[in-house]
Coordinates of C-alpha atoms (C1' of nucleotides) in Angstrom, one line a residue:
Chain A
M15 CA -5.4 -70.1 24.8
Q16 CA -3.2 -68.9 27.6
S17 CA -5.9 -68.1 30.1
R18 CA -3.5 -67.2 32.8
G19 CA -1.3 -64.6 31.2
K20 CA -3.7 -61.8 32.2
R21 CA -2.3 -59.0 29.9
L22 CA -1.6 -60.3 26.5
D23 CA -2.0 -58.8 23.1
K24 CA -1.6 -55.0 22.8
K25 CA -1.7 -54.6 26.5
Q26 CA 1.5 -56.4 27.3
N27 CA 3.3 -54.0 25.3
T28 CA 6.0 -51.6 26.6
L29 CA 3.9 -48.9 24.9
Y30 CA 1.0 -49.5 27.2
V31 CA 0.9 -47.6 30.4
G32 CA -1.1 -49.7 32.8
S33 CA -1.4 -47.1 35.5
L34 CA -3.0 -44.7 33.1
A35 CA -5.5 -47.2 31.9
K36 CA -6.4 -48.1 35.5
G37 CA -7.0 -44.4 36.2
L38 CA -9.3 -44.2 33.3
R39 CA -11.3 -47.1 34.7
L40 CA -12.0 -45.0 37.8
L41 CA -13.4 -42.3 35.6
R42 CA -15.6 -44.7 33.8
A43 CA -17.0 -46.1 37.0
F44 CA -19.3 -43.1 37.2
D45 CA -22.6 -43.3 35.3
E46 CA -26.3 -42.6 35.6
T47 CA -26.7 -44.6 38.7
H48 CA -23.3 -44.2 40.2
T49 CA -22.9 -40.5 40.6
E50 CA -20.9 -40.5 43.8
L51 CA -18.5 -43.3 44.8
S52 CA -16.5 -44.1 47.9
L53 CA -13.1 -45.8 47.8
V54 CA -14.5 -49.2 48.4
E55 CA -17.2 -48.7 45.8
L56 CA -14.7 -47.7 43.3
A57 CA -12.7 -50.7 44.1
Q58 CA -15.7 -52.9 43.6
R59 CA -16.7 -51.3 40.4
T60 CA -13.3 -51.3 38.8
G61 CA -12.1 -54.6 40.1
L62 CA -8.9 -52.9 41.4
D63 CA -7.7 -53.4 44.9
K64 CA -8.1 -50.9 47.7
S65 CA -4.6 -49.6 47.6
A66 CA -4.6 -49.1 43.9
V67 CA -7.9 -47.2 44.0
Q68 CA -6.6 -45.1 46.9
R69 CA -3.6 -44.0 44.9
L70 CA -5.4 -43.5 41.6
A71 CA -8.3 -41.6 43.2
N72 CA -6.0 -39.5 45.1
T73 CA -4.1 -38.6 42.0
L74 CA -7.3 -37.8 40.1
H75 CA -8.4 -35.6 43.0
I76 CA -5.1 -33.7 43.1
E77 CA -5.3 -33.2 39.4
G78 CA -8.8 -31.8 39.6
M79 CA -10.5 -34.7 37.9
L80 CA -12.5 -35.8 40.9
D81 CA -14.1 -33.7 43.6
K82 CA -14.1 -35.1 47.0
N83 CA -16.7 -34.4 49.6
P84 CA -14.6 -33.7 52.7
V85 CA -17.2 -35.0 55.1
T86 CA -18.4 -38.2 53.3
R87 CA -15.1 -38.7 51.6
R88 CA -16.9 -39.7 48.5
F89 CA -15.7 -38.8 45.0
R90 CA -17.7 -37.2 42.2
P91 CA -17.0 -36.1 38.7
S92 CA -15.5 -32.6 38.6
H93 CA -16.1 -29.6 36.3
A94 CA -13.1 -30.8 34.4
W95 CA -15.3 -33.4 32.8
L96 CA -17.3 -30.6 31.2
E97 CA -14.1 -28.9 30.0
L98 CA -13.3 -32.1 28.2
A99 CA -16.6 -32.0 26.5
Y100 CA -15.9 -28.4 25.5
A101 CA -12.6 -29.4 23.9
Y102 CA -14.5 -32.3 22.2
Y103 CA -17.0 -29.9 20.6
W104 CA -14.2 -27.8 19.1
S105 CA -12.6 -30.9 17.6
D106 CA -15.8 -32.1 16.0
Q107 CA -16.5 -29.9 12.9
L108 CA -20.0 -31.4 12.4
V109 CA -21.2 -29.8 15.7
G110 CA -20.3 -26.3 14.6
Q111 CA -21.6 -26.8 11.1
A112 CA -24.9 -28.2 12.2
L113 CA -25.7 -26.0 15.2
P114 CA -27.3 -23.0 13.4
K115 CA -29.4 -25.2 11.3
L116 CA -30.5 -27.3 14.3
I117 CA -31.5 -24.1 16.1
D118 CA -33.6 -23.0 13.2
L119 CA -35.2 -26.5 13.1
S120 CA -35.9 -26.6 16.7
Q121 CA -37.4 -23.1 16.7
S122 CA -39.6 -23.8 13.7
L123 CA -40.8 -27.1 15.1
G124 CA -41.0 -26.2 18.7
E125 CA -39.9 -29.7 19.5
T126 CA -36.7 -31.3 20.9
V127 CA -34.0 -31.9 18.3
N128 CA -31.0 -34.1 18.7
L129 CA -27.8 -34.6 16.8
A130 CA -26.5 -38.2 16.9
E131 CA -23.2 -39.6 15.6
R132 CA -22.2 -43.1 14.9
S133 CA -19.8 -44.6 17.3
G134 CA -19.1 -48.1 16.1
D135 CA -22.2 -50.2 16.6
H136 CA -23.7 -47.5 18.9
I137 CA -24.8 -44.0 18.4
I138 CA -24.0 -41.2 20.7
Y139 CA -25.9 -37.9 21.1
V140 CA -23.6 -35.0 20.6
N141 CA -26.0 -32.2 20.8
R142 CA -29.5 -31.6 22.0
L143 CA -31.9 -28.6 21.8
P144 CA -34.6 -29.2 24.3
C145 CA -38.0 -27.6 23.7
Q146 CA -41.4 -27.7 25.2
R147 CA -41.4 -29.0 28.8
T148 CA -39.7 -32.1 27.5
Y149 CA -41.4 -34.6 29.7
F150 CA -38.6 -37.0 29.0
A151 CA -36.3 -34.0 29.3
A152 CA -33.4 -35.8 30.9
T153 CA -29.9 -35.3 30.0
V154 CA -29.0 -36.9 26.7
I155 CA -25.7 -35.3 25.5
G156 CA -23.1 -38.0 25.6
R157 CA -25.6 -40.8 25.9
R158 CA -24.5 -43.9 24.0
L159 CA -27.1 -46.3 22.7
P160 CA -27.1 -49.4 20.5
A161 CA -27.6 -48.2 16.9
L162 CA -30.1 -50.8 16.1
S163 CA -32.4 -49.7 18.9
T164 CA -32.6 -46.1 17.9
S165 CA -34.2 -44.3 14.9
S166 CA -31.0 -42.4 14.4
G167 CA -29.0 -45.6 14.2
R168 CA -31.4 -47.2 11.8
A169 CA -31.4 -44.1 9.6
M170 CA -27.6 -44.3 9.4
I171 CA -27.4 -48.1 8.9
A172 CA -29.9 -47.7 6.0
T173 CA -27.3 -45.8 4.1
L174 CA -24.7 -48.5 4.2
P175 CA -24.2 -51.0 1.4
A176 CA -26.5 -54.1 1.6
D177 CA -23.8 -56.5 3.0
E178 CA -22.7 -54.2 5.8
R179 CA -26.3 -53.5 6.6
E180 CA -27.0 -57.1 6.9
E181 CA -24.0 -57.7 9.0
A182 CA -25.1 -54.9 11.3
I183 CA -28.6 -56.2 11.6
R184 CA -27.3 -59.7 12.5
T185 CA -24.5 -58.9 14.9
W186 CA -24.8 -55.5 16.5
P187 CA -26.1 -55.3 20.0
L188 CA -29.6 -54.5 21.1
K189 CA -30.9 -53.3 24.4
K190 CA -34.4 -53.4 25.9
F191 CA -35.5 -50.0 27.3
T192 CA -39.3 -50.3 27.3
A193 CA -41.9 -53.0 27.0
R194 CA -42.2 -52.0 23.3
T195 CA -38.5 -51.9 22.5
T196 CA -38.0 -54.2 19.5
M197 CA -35.7 -57.0 20.3
D198 CA -36.5 -59.0 17.2
R199 CA -33.9 -58.6 14.5
T200 CA -36.4 -59.4 11.7
S201 CA -38.6 -56.5 12.7
I202 CA -35.6 -54.3 12.9
R203 CA -34.6 -55.5 9.4
H204 CA -38.1 -54.4 8.2
S205 CA -37.7 -51.1 9.8
I206 CA -34.3 -50.5 8.2
D207 CA -35.5 -51.7 4.8
E208 CA -38.2 -49.1 5.1
A209 CA -35.6 -46.5 6.0
V210 CA -33.6 -47.5 2.9
E211 CA -36.6 -46.8 0.7
K212 CA -37.9 -43.7 2.4
G213 CA -34.6 -42.1 3.4
Y214 CA -35.6 -41.7 7.1
A215 CA -36.4 -43.8 10.1
I216 CA -39.4 -43.5 12.4
S217 CA -40.1 -45.4 15.6
S218 CA -42.4 -45.3 18.6
G219 CA -41.9 -46.2 22.2
Q220 CA -38.4 -47.6 21.6
M221 CA -36.7 -45.6 24.3
I222 CA -39.6 -44.2 26.2
L223 CA -43.2 -45.4 25.9
S224 CA -44.8 -42.1 25.0
E225 CA -42.2 -41.0 22.4
I226 CA -42.2 -40.9 18.7
A227 CA -38.8 -40.4 17.1
V228 CA -37.9 -39.5 13.5
A229 CA -34.4 -39.4 12.2
C230 CA -32.8 -38.5 8.9
P231 CA -29.2 -39.3 8.0
I232 CA -26.4 -36.9 7.5
R233 CA -24.3 -38.3 4.6
D234 CA -20.7 -38.0 3.7
P235 CA -19.8 -37.4 0.0
N236 CA -20.1 -41.1 -0.7
G237 CA -23.6 -41.2 0.6
R238 CA -22.8 -43.1 3.8
A239 CA -24.3 -41.6 7.0
F240 CA -22.0 -40.9 9.9
A241 CA -24.6 -38.8 11.8
A242 CA -28.3 -38.1 12.0
V243 CA -30.7 -35.4 12.9
Q244 CA -33.4 -36.8 15.2
C245 CA -36.6 -35.3 16.6
S246 CA -38.4 -36.6 19.6
I247 CA -42.1 -36.0 19.9
S248 CA -44.7 -36.9 22.5
A249 CA -47.1 -39.6 21.4
H250 CA -49.7 -38.0 23.6
T251 CA -50.2 -35.1 21.3
W252 CA -49.0 -36.4 18.0
T253 CA -49.7 -39.4 15.7
H254 CA -47.3 -41.3 13.5
E255 CA -49.1 -39.8 10.5
R256 CA -49.0 -36.2 11.6
V257 CA -45.3 -36.5 12.4
E258 CA -44.6 -37.8 8.9
A259 CA -46.6 -35.0 7.4
E260 CA -45.6 -32.1 9.5
I261 CA -42.3 -32.8 11.3
L262 CA -40.4 -35.1 8.9
P263 CA -40.0 -32.8 5.9
R264 CA -38.3 -30.2 7.9
V265 CA -36.1 -32.7 9.7
Q266 CA -35.1 -34.0 6.3
D267 CA -34.4 -30.6 4.9
T268 CA -32.2 -29.9 7.8
A269 CA -30.3 -33.1 7.5
N270 CA -29.7 -32.5 3.8
A271 CA -28.6 -29.0 4.4
I272 CA -26.0 -30.2 6.8
S273 CA -24.9 -33.1 4.7
P274 CA -22.9 -31.8 1.8
A275 CA -20.8 -29.7 4.2
S276 CA -18.2 -32.4 4.1
Q277 CA -16.0 -30.1 2.2
A278 CA -13.4 -30.2 4.8
H279 CA -9.7 -29.8 3.9
R280 CA -9.3 -33.2 2.2
G281 CA -9.5 -34.5 -1.3
Chain B
M29 CA 12.9 -23.2 48.8
Q30 CA 14.3 -26.3 47.1
S31 CA 14.0 -25.1 43.5
R32 CA 15.5 -28.3 42.1
G33 CA 13.4 -31.0 43.7
K34 CA 10.9 -30.9 40.9
R35 CA 8.1 -32.9 42.5
L36 CA 7.7 -31.8 46.1
D37 CA 4.6 -31.4 48.2
K38 CA 1.7 -33.7 47.6
K39 CA 3.2 -34.9 44.3
Q40 CA 6.2 -36.6 45.8
N41 CA 3.9 -38.9 47.7
T42 CA 3.6 -42.6 47.2
L43 CA -0.1 -41.9 46.8
Y44 CA 0.5 -40.0 43.7
V45 CA 0.7 -41.9 40.4
G46 CA 2.7 -39.8 38.1
S47 CA 1.9 -41.8 34.9
L48 CA -1.8 -41.1 35.4
A49 CA -1.2 -37.4 35.9
K50 CA 0.9 -37.3 32.8
G51 CA -1.8 -39.0 30.8
L52 CA -4.3 -36.4 31.9
R53 CA -2.0 -33.7 30.7
L54 CA -2.3 -35.1 27.2
L55 CA -6.1 -34.9 27.5
R56 CA -5.9 -31.3 28.6
A57 CA -3.6 -30.4 25.7
F58 CA -6.7 -30.2 23.5
D59 CA -8.7 -27.0 23.5
E60 CA -10.4 -24.5 21.2
T61 CA -7.4 -23.9 19.1
H62 CA -5.8 -27.4 19.4
T63 CA -8.4 -29.8 18.2
E64 CA -6.1 -32.3 16.6
L65 CA -2.6 -33.0 17.7
S66 CA 0.4 -35.0 16.5
L67 CA 2.8 -36.8 18.7
V68 CA 5.4 -34.0 18.6
E69 CA 2.7 -31.4 19.1
L70 CA 1.5 -33.2 22.2
A71 CA 5.1 -33.4 23.4
Q72 CA 5.5 -29.7 22.9
R73 CA 2.2 -28.8 24.6
T74 CA 2.7 -31.1 27.6
G75 CA 6.4 -30.6 28.1
L76 CA 6.8 -34.4 28.1
D77 CA 9.4 -36.1 26.0
K78 CA 8.6 -37.9 22.8
S79 CA 8.8 -41.4 24.3
A80 CA 6.5 -40.6 27.1
V81 CA 4.0 -39.1 24.8
Q82 CA 4.2 -42.0 22.5
R83 CA 3.4 -44.5 25.3
L84 CA 0.7 -42.4 26.9
A85 CA -1.1 -41.4 23.7
N86 CA -0.9 -45.0 22.6
T87 CA -2.5 -46.1 25.9
L88 CA -5.2 -43.5 25.6
H89 CA -5.9 -44.6 22.0
I90 CA -6.2 -48.3 23.0
E91 CA -8.5 -47.3 25.9
G92 CA -10.7 -45.3 23.5
M93 CA -10.0 -41.9 24.9
L94 CA -8.3 -40.6 21.8
D95 CA -9.2 -41.2 18.2
K96 CA -6.3 -41.5 15.8
N97 CA -6.6 -40.6 12.2
P98 CA -4.9 -43.5 10.4
V99 CA -3.6 -41.4 7.6
T100 CA -2.4 -38.3 9.3
R101 CA -1.6 -40.1 12.6
R102 CA -3.0 -37.2 14.5
F103 CA -5.0 -37.6 17.7
R104 CA -8.4 -36.2 18.5
P105 CA -10.7 -36.3 21.5
S106 CA -13.0 -39.3 21.2
H107 CA -16.7 -39.7 21.9
A108 CA -15.7 -40.9 25.3
W109 CA -15.2 -37.3 26.3
L110 CA -18.9 -36.8 25.8
E111 CA -19.7 -39.8 27.8
L112 CA -17.8 -38.3 30.7
A113 CA -19.9 -35.2 30.4
Y114 CA -23.0 -37.4 30.4
A115 CA -21.8 -38.9 33.7
Y116 CA -21.1 -35.5 35.0
Y117 CA -24.6 -34.3 34.3
W118 CA -26.1 -37.1 36.4
S119 CA -23.9 -36.3 39.3
D120 CA -24.8 -32.7 39.4
Q121 CA -28.3 -32.4 40.9
L122 CA -28.6 -28.7 39.9
V123 CA -28.6 -29.5 36.2
G124 CA -31.6 -31.8 36.5
Q125 CA -33.5 -29.4 38.9
A126 CA -32.9 -26.4 36.7
L127 CA -33.5 -27.8 33.2
P128 CA -37.3 -27.6 33.0
K129 CA -37.3 -24.1 34.3
L130 CA -34.6 -23.0 32.0
I131 CA -36.5 -24.5 29.1
D132 CA -39.5 -22.5 30.0
L133 CA -37.5 -19.4 30.4
S134 CA -35.8 -19.8 27.1
Q135 CA -39.1 -20.4 25.3
S136 CA -40.7 -17.4 26.8
L137 CA -37.8 -15.1 26.1
G138 CA -36.9 -16.5 22.8
E139 CA -33.3 -15.8 23.8
T140 CA -30.2 -17.9 24.7
V141 CA -30.2 -19.0 28.3
N142 CA -27.1 -20.4 30.1
L143 CA -26.6 -22.0 33.5
A144 CA -23.2 -21.3 35.1
E145 CA -21.6 -22.7 38.2
R146 CA -18.9 -21.4 40.3
S147 CA -15.6 -23.2 40.0
G148 CA -13.2 -21.6 42.4
D149 CA -12.4 -18.2 41.0
H150 CA -13.8 -19.1 37.7
I151 CA -17.3 -19.9 36.4
I152 CA -18.1 -22.7 34.1
Y153 CA -21.1 -23.0 31.9
V154 CA -22.9 -26.3 32.6
N155 CA -25.9 -25.9 30.4
R156 CA -27.0 -23.8 27.5
L157 CA -30.3 -23.5 25.6
P158 CA -29.5 -21.7 22.4
C159 CA -32.2 -19.7 20.7
Q160 CA -32.5 -17.4 17.7
R161 CA -29.8 -17.7 15.2
T162 CA -27.3 -17.1 18.0
Y163 CA -24.7 -15.1 16.1
F164 CA -22.3 -15.8 18.8
A165 CA -23.6 -19.3 18.8
A166 CA -20.5 -21.1 19.5
T167 CA -20.1 -23.9 21.9
V168 CA -20.2 -22.8 25.5
I169 CA -20.9 -25.8 27.6
G170 CA -17.8 -26.6 29.6
R171 CA -16.3 -23.2 29.0
R172 CA -14.4 -21.9 32.0
L173 CA -14.0 -18.1 32.4
P174 CA -12.7 -15.8 35.2
A175 CA -15.6 -15.1 37.5
L176 CA -14.8 -11.4 37.7
S177 CA -15.1 -11.0 33.9
T178 CA -18.6 -12.4 33.6
S179 CA -22.0 -11.3 34.6
S180 CA -22.7 -14.7 36.1
G181 CA -19.6 -14.5 38.2
R182 CA -20.3 -11.0 39.4
A183 CA -23.9 -12.0 40.3
M184 CA -22.5 -14.8 42.4
I185 CA -19.7 -12.9 44.1
A186 CA -22.3 -10.3 45.1
T187 CA -23.9 -12.8 47.4
L188 CA -20.7 -13.4 49.4
P189 CA -20.0 -11.6 52.7
A190 CA -18.2 -8.3 52.2
D191 CA -14.7 -9.6 53.2
E192 CA -14.8 -12.5 50.8
R193 CA -16.2 -10.2 48.1
E194 CA -13.4 -7.8 48.6
E195 CA -10.8 -10.5 48.5
A196 CA -12.3 -11.8 45.3
I197 CA -12.3 -8.4 43.6
R198 CA -8.7 -7.8 44.6
T199 CA -7.1 -11.2 43.8
W200 CA -9.1 -13.2 41.4
P201 CA -7.9 -13.4 37.8
L202 CA -9.2 -11.3 34.9
K203 CA -9.0 -11.8 31.2
K204 CA -9.4 -9.5 28.3
F205 CA -11.8 -10.8 25.6
T206 CA -12.9 -7.7 23.7
A207 CA -11.8 -4.1 23.5
R208 CA -14.5 -3.3 26.1
T209 CA -13.7 -6.0 28.6
T210 CA -13.2 -4.3 31.9
M211 CA -9.7 -4.8 33.3
D212 CA -10.0 -2.2 36.0
R213 CA -10.8 -3.7 39.4
T214 CA -12.4 -0.5 40.6
S215 CA -14.9 -0.6 37.9
I216 CA -15.6 -4.2 38.6
R217 CA -16.1 -3.3 42.3
H218 CA -18.7 -0.8 41.2
S219 CA -20.4 -3.4 39.1
I220 CA -20.4 -5.9 41.9
D221 CA -21.7 -3.3 44.4
E222 CA -24.5 -2.6 42.1
A223 CA -25.2 -6.4 41.9
V224 CA -25.3 -6.5 45.7
E225 CA -28.0 -3.8 45.8
K226 CA -30.0 -5.0 42.8
G227 CA -29.6 -8.7 43.2
Y228 CA -28.5 -9.2 39.6
A229 CA -25.6 -8.3 37.3
I230 CA -25.7 -6.9 33.9
S231 CA -22.9 -6.2 31.5
S232 CA -22.2 -5.2 27.9
G233 CA -19.6 -6.3 25.5
Q234 CA -17.5 -8.1 28.0
M235 CA -17.1 -11.4 26.1
I236 CA -18.4 -10.3 22.7
L237 CA -18.8 -6.7 21.6
S238 CA -22.4 -6.9 20.5
E239 CA -23.6 -8.8 23.6
I240 CA -25.6 -7.8 26.6
A241 CA -25.6 -10.3 29.4
V242 CA -27.8 -10.4 32.5
A243 CA -27.3 -12.9 35.3
C244 CA -29.2 -13.7 38.5
P245 CA -27.7 -15.8 41.3
I246 CA -29.0 -19.2 42.4
R247 CA -28.5 -19.3 46.2
D248 CA -28.0 -22.0 48.7
P249 CA -30.0 -22.0 51.9
N250 CA -27.5 -19.6 53.4
G251 CA -27.9 -17.1 50.7
R252 CA -24.6 -17.7 49.0
A253 CA -24.7 -18.3 45.3
F254 CA -23.1 -21.3 43.8
A255 CA -24.6 -20.9 40.4
A256 CA -26.4 -18.4 38.1
V257 CA -28.9 -18.1 35.4
Q258 CA -27.6 -16.0 32.6
C259 CA -29.1 -14.6 29.4
S260 CA -27.2 -13.3 26.4
I261 CA -28.9 -10.8 24.2
S262 CA -27.8 -9.0 21.0
A263 CA -27.0 -5.4 21.6
H264 CA -28.0 -4.8 18.0
T265 CA -31.7 -5.2 18.7
W266 CA -31.9 -4.5 22.5
T267 CA -30.9 -1.8 24.8
H268 CA -29.7 -2.0 28.4
E269 CA -33.0 -0.5 29.5
R270 CA -35.2 -2.8 27.6
V271 CA -33.3 -5.8 28.8
E272 CA -33.7 -4.7 32.4
A273 CA -37.4 -4.1 31.9
E274 CA -38.4 -7.1 29.8
I275 CA -35.7 -9.8 30.2
L276 CA -34.4 -9.4 33.7
P277 CA -37.6 -10.1 35.7
R278 CA -38.1 -13.4 34.1
V279 CA -34.5 -14.4 34.5
Q280 CA -34.8 -13.5 38.2
D281 CA -38.0 -15.5 38.7
T282 CA -36.3 -18.5 37.2
A283 CA -33.2 -18.2 39.3
N284 CA -35.4 -17.8 42.4
A285 CA -37.5 -20.8 41.4
I286 CA -34.4 -22.9 41.2
S287 CA -32.7 -21.6 44.3
P288 CA -34.6 -23.1 47.3
A289 CA -34.3 -26.5 45.7
S290 CA -31.4 -27.3 48.0
Q291 CA -33.5 -29.7 49.8
A292 CA -31.4 -32.7 48.8
H293 CA -31.2 -35.7 51.1
R294 CA -29.3 -34.1 53.9
G295 CA -30.3 -32.5 57.2
Chain C
dG21 C1' -19.2 -46.7 77.5
dA22 C1' -16.7 -50.7 75.9
dA23 C1' -16.3 -53.4 72.0
dC24 C1' -16.7 -53.8 67.4
dC25 C1' -16.5 -52.7 62.6
dA26 C1' -16.4 -50.5 58.1
dG27 C1' -14.0 -47.5 55.6
dG28 C1' -10.5 -44.1 55.1
dT29 C1' -5.4 -43.2 55.6
dA30 C1' -0.4 -44.1 56.0
dT31 C1' 4.0 -46.9 55.6
dC32 C1' 7.2 -49.7 53.3
dA33 C1' 10.0 -53.4 51.2
dT34 C1' 10.0 -55.5 46.7
dT35 C1' 10.2 -55.8 41.9
dA36 C1' 7.3 -55.1 38.2
dT37 C1' 6.8 -51.5 35.3
dA38 C1' 7.6 -47.1 33.3
dT39 C1' 11.4 -44.8 31.4
dA40 C1' 14.4 -42.3 27.9
dA41 C1' 17.9 -43.2 24.7
dT42 C1' 18.5 -45.0 20.5
dA43 C1' 17.8 -47.1 16.3
dC44 C1' 14.6 -48.1 12.6
dC45 C1' 10.7 -47.0 9.2
dT46 C1' 8.1 -44.2 6.2
dG47 C1' 6.6 -40.9 3.1
dA48 C1' 7.1 -36.1 1.8
dT49 C1' 10.0 -32.5 -0.3
dA50 C1' 13.7 -30.9 -3.1
Chain D
dT18 C1' 18.4 -39.9 -5.1
dA19 C1' 19.3 -37.5 -0.8
dT20 C1' 17.4 -35.4 3.0
dC21 C1' 14.4 -34.7 6.8
dA22 C1' 10.6 -34.7 9.9
dG23 C1' 7.8 -37.4 12.3
dG24 C1' 6.0 -41.9 13.5
dT25 C1' 7.3 -46.7 15.3
dA26 C1' 9.9 -50.2 17.7
dT27 C1' 13.5 -52.1 21.1
dT28 C1' 16.0 -52.4 25.2
dA29 C1' 18.8 -51.9 29.5
dT30 C1' 18.1 -49.5 33.7
dA31 C1' 16.3 -47.9 38.0
dT32 C1' 12.6 -45.2 39.1
dA33 C1' 8.2 -45.3 40.6
dA34 C1' 4.0 -48.2 41.1
dT35 C1' 2.6 -52.0 43.8
dG36 C1' -0.3 -54.4 47.4
dA37 C1' 0.2 -56.2 51.9
dT38 C1' -0.2 -54.5 56.3
dA39 C1' -0.9 -51.6 60.0
dC40 C1' -3.0 -47.5 61.8
dC41 C1' -6.9 -44.1 62.5
dT42 C1' -11.5 -42.5 62.8
dG43 C1' -16.3 -42.1 63.6
dG44 C1' -20.5 -44.6 63.8
dT45 C1' -23.3 -48.6 65.7
dT46 C1' -24.4 -52.2 68.9
dC47 C1' -25.3 -54.1 73.3

DNA sequence: GAACCAGGTATCATTATATAATACCTGATA
DNA sequence: TATCAGGTATTATATAATGATACCTGGTTC
């Protein structure tokens, strides 16, 4: 256990460009609560020294990846970050395949509809169609959440073979968002078992107290889910039962309609 | 004019980290038509040599910025690109301020609504609420277009003082998208003059043949627009006149409602 | 209004680190 | 089996990144 050697494994490879990796750390220093950072703040958040941050931030600025407020000298994400999302969208076939169906769904329900994909042990929202003065409007596209803590994640996990499912339930991360967020893995196992039987997952108050969420898996040809259609509804005007009776069937139809589309160019 | 010295100006500065800039070039090599690239394709598109691309792509892969198909060995944008968009959204106050109003607008019109921001001599779409089986659905968030060629851009330019306006009309770039895209700067001047008088811009078939687009500026406290609310309508079911009578007023109300909000924390 | 300080900017010697040439694999095609 | 394109690995070399330090600037304190 060479604890001193700092950069071991793949990183101490001549194929690893450290400066690039450090630059990326600056980009990742920005999040919900850090929307604008100064040089020293960047240094603190990345653990890099002042000089390094100076050079890297300057480079990112020149290259148009960071905007700089000329008076405060603070840095912000630039429009280029959205251009990257644009490129991402074109590279993800699912997004294009799903969009028309999601629009139909959202119009017919009059409720907010999200498309989530699995990203390791997390899920990430790749598309959102907001409807109704979405109280919990908020920005969601690109948000990454522990799979176990979301209805989308549970709906997806439920499609995995029993051993993988169990492994996920035991080891994947959890995060507490509200007072009602389930942190007990046994409860989560029940919830996922239910999803295995019913083919969908439903949860209340996991992310936001007043929210009911239903999610149905989008499956690949082997039946494994790699994505999910999810619908968020206000618990103020809906009950669990009404959601299952009125919302769920259409969400499920949409998810199924998207599913078989895995007829990409590949045997 | 030292034509040989390759990296002059700001780039031949010790504050410029070339490796980072090169890495960013790889990211930017992906677009609508290049959604998945191999090493050699990356080398071609970036102008870097094979070895450099190998190292940089490898680094980006290790850092989670590029996904690699283990069988084809081709690279793709990763989910991290969406996470960057997520961070961008939080850093852009306008997005949060505008969203609820845009949702209302979209619901009341039943038509696709977009939010565009100015980005130098281009505009970029920062938010979109798709409605109706948007024929021209397509992904739009993050798309960057010449300001002069879009209704949003023209609506914004129209709020600038006459000299800046003229400068824009004469020098900013144009791009032809359809047979009907205006490439004549005199016509564009007419269109912008009209927008100056009326306070909004309307155009047909600029981006897509069957599309009518209306845009209203979102102004800062000095009256200059930095963004616009835009609505895209199918020319198959609507006429220019009906759009002006029925759609426009509500788009304008929305844009105005968003405008004064420049009451950020700042004197 | 002088002294102080935090944070941004600029400079520079030093060598770590990125480089590009080259050789080596692999798997597809003929 | 031969050929080839494209991906992977290695290495000597010097370029280009490093981080310490010094210099500005503008805001705050007494």
